[in-house]
Short mmCIF file of C-alpha atoms and ligand atoms in Angstrom, two decimals:
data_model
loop_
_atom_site.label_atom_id
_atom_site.label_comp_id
_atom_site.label_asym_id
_atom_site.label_seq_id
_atom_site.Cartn_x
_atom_site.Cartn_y
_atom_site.Cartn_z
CA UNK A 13 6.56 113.91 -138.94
CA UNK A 14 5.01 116.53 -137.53
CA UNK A 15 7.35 119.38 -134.58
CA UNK A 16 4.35 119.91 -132.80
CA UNK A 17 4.05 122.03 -128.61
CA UNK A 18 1.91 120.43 -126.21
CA UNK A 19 1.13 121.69 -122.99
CA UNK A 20 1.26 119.46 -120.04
CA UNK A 21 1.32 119.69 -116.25
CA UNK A 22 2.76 117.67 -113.66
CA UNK A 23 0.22 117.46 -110.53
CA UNK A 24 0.17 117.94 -106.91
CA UNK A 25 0.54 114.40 -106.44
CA UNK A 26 3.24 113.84 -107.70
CA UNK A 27 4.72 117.60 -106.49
CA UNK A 28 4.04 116.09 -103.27
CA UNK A 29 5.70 112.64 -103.48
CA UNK A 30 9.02 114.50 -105.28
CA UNK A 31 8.46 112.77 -108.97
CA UNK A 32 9.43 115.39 -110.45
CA UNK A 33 12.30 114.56 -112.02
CA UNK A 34 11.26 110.81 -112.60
CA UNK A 35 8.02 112.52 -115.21
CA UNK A 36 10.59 114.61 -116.74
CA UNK A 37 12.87 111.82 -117.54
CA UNK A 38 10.38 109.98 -119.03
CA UNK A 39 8.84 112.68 -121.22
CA UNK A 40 12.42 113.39 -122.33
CA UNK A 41 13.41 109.52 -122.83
CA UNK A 42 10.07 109.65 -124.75
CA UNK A 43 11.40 112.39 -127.50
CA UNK A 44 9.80 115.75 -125.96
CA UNK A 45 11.71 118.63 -125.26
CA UNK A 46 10.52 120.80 -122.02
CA UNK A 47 10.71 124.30 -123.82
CA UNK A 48 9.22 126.02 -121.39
CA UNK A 49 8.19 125.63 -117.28
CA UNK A 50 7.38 126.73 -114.22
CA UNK A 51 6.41 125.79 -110.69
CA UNK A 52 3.60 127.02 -109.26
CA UNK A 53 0.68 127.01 -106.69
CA UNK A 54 -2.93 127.36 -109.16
CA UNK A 55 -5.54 129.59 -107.53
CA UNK A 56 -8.88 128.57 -107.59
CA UNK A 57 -10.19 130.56 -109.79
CA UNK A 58 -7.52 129.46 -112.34
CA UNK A 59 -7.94 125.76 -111.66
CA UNK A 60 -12.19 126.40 -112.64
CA UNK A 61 -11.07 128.16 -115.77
CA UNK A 62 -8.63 125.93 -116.59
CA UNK A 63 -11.09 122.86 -116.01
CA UNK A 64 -14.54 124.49 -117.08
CA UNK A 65 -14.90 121.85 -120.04
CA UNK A 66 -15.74 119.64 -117.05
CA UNK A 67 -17.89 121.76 -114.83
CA UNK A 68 -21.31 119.95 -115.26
CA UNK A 69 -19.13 116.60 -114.58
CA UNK A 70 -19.85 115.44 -111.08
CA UNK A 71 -16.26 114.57 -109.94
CA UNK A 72 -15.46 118.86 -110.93
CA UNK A 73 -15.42 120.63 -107.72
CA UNK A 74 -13.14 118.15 -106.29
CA UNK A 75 -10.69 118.02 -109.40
CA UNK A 76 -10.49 122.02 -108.26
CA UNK A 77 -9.88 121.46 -104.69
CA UNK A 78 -7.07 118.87 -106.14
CA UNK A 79 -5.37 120.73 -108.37
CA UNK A 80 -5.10 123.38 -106.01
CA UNK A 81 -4.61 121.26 -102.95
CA UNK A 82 -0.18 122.23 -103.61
CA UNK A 83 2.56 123.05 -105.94
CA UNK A 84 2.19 121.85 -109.71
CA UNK A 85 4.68 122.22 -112.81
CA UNK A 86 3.20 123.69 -115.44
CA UNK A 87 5.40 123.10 -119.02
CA UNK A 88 5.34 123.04 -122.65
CA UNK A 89 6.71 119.90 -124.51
CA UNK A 90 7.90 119.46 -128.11
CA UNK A 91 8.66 117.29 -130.48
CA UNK A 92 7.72 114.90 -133.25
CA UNK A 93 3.53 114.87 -132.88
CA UNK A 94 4.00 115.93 -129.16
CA UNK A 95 0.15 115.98 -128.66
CA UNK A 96 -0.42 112.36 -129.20
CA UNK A 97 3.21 111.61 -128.03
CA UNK A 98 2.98 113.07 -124.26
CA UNK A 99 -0.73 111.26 -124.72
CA UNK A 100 0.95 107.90 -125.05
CA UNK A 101 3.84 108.63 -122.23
CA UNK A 102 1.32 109.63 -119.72
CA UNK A 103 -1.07 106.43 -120.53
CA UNK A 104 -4.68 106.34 -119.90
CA UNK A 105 -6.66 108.31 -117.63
CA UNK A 106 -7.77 105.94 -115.06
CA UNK A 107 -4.41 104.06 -114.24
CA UNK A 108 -6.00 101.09 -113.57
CA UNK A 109 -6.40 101.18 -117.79
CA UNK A 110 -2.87 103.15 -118.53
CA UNK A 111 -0.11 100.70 -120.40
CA UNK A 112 3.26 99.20 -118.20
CA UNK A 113 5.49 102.19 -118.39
CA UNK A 114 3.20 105.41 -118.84
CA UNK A 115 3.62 107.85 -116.55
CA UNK A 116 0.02 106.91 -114.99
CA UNK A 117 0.86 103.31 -114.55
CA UNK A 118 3.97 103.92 -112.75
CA UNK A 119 3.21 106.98 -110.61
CA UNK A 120 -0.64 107.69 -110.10
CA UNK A 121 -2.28 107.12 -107.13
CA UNK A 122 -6.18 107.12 -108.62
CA UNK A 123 -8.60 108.56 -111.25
CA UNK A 124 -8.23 112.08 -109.86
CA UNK A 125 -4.43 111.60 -108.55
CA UNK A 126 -3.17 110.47 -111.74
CA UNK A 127 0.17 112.64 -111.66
CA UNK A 128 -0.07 114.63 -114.93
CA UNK A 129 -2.09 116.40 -117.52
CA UNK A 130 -1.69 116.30 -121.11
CA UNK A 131 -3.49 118.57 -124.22
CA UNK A 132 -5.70 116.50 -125.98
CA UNK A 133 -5.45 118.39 -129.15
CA UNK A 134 -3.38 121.04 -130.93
CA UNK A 135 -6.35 122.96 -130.87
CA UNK A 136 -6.30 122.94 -127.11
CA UNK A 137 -2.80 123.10 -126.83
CA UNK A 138 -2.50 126.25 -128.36
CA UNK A 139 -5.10 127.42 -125.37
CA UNK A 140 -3.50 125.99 -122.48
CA UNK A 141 -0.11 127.37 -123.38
CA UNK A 142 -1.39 130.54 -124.01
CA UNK A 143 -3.25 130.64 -120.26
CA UNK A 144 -0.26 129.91 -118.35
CA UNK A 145 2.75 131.21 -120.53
CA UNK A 146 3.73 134.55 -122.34
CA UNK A 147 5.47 134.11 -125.69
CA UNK A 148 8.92 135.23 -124.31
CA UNK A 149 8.90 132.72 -121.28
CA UNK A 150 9.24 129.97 -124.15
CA UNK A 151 12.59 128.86 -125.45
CA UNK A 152 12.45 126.40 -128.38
P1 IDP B 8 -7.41 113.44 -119.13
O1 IDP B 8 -6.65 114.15 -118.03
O2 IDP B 8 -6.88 112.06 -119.39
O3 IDP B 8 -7.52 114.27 -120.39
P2 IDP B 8 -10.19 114.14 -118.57
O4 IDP B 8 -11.36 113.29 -118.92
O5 IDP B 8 -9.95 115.37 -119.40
O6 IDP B 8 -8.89 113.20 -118.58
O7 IDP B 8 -10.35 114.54 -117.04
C1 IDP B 8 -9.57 115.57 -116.48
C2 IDP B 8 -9.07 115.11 -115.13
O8 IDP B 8 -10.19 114.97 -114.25
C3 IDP B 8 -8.42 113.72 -115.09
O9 IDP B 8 -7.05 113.75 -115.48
C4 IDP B 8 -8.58 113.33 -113.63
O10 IDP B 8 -7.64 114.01 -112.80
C5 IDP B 8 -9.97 113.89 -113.35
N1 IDP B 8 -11.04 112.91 -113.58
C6 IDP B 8 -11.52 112.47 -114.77
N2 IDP B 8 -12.54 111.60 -114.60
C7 IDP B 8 -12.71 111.50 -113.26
C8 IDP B 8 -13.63 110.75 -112.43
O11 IDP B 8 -14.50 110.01 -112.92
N3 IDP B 8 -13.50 110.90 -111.09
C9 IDP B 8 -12.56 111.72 -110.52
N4 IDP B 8 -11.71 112.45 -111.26
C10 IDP B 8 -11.78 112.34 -112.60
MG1 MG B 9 -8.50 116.07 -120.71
#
C-alpha cells in the first residue's frame, strides 16, 4: 500500500444543496484524510486554467460558467492509493453509470452537475494541489 495526496473538489452543486458534510463523510468513511481545504468562489480565469485539458471539448465553456456559477471546496485527500481511492468513492462520471453508493450516484444531479472532482493521476495530482494550495496551508 501506497500513502498517496489527491486533490479533489466538491462542486457548486452540491455547495448549493448543503452536501457538504454528507461528501466529506463519505470520503472519510472511505479511508481519506482531508489534509488540507478551503472554500471558495473560482474566477473564471481560474476555472479555464484549471479545465484547459478540455477546451476543444464542446460541453467546455459551460463546465466554466458551472464551476464558477457559486462557492466550491477545494481539498487535498490522503490515504492508502488516494488517487484511485477518491476515484472509486466519487463513482463514474456520468451518474447515470456511477456504482450504488459513490458520491455521484447518491448526490449528482447530471453529467456536468455531478457534485465533485477527483485527480485522475498522481501526476495530475501533484498539479492541481499545487494550483490551489501553498505547501504550508497543508497539514498531514
Ligand atoms: P471526471 O470529472 O470524471 O474526471 P472529465 O472527463 O475529466 O471527468 O470531465 C470533467 C468534467 O466535465 C466532468 O466531471 C463533468 O462535470 C464535465 N463533463 C464531462 N463530460 C461532459 C459532457 O459530455 N457534457 C457536459 N459536461 C461534461
Ligand atoms: Mg477528469
Amino acid at each position: 500500500m501506497t500513502t498517496e495526496r489527491t486533490f479533489s473538489i466538491i462542486k457548486p452543486d452540491a455547495t448549493r444543496r448543503n452536501l457538504i458534510g454528507k461528501i466529506i463523510t463519505k470520503l472519510e468513511d472511505g479511508g481519506l484524510r482531508v489534509i488540507a481545504q478551503k472554500k471558495i468562489h473560482l474566477t473564471k480565469e481560474q476555472a479555464e486554467q484549471f479545465y484547459s485539458v478540455h477546451k476543444e471539448r464542446p460541453f467546455y465553456n459551460d463546465l466554466v460558467q458551472f464551476m464558477t456559477s457559486g462557492p466550491v471546496v477545494v481539498q487535498v485527500l490522503e490515504g492508502d492509493n488516494a488517487v484511485l481511492r477518491n476515484r472509486e468513492l466519487m463513482g463514474a462520471t456520468n451518474p447515470a453509470d456511477a456504482e450504488p453508493g459513490t458520491i455521484r450516484r447518491e448526490y449528482a444531479e447530471s453529467l456536468e452537475a455531478n457534485s465533485v472532482h477527483g485527480s485522475d493521476s498522481l501526476e495530475n495530482a501533484k498539479i492541481e494541489i499545487d494550483f490551489f494550495f501553498g505547501a504550508d496551508e497543508i497539514v498531514g
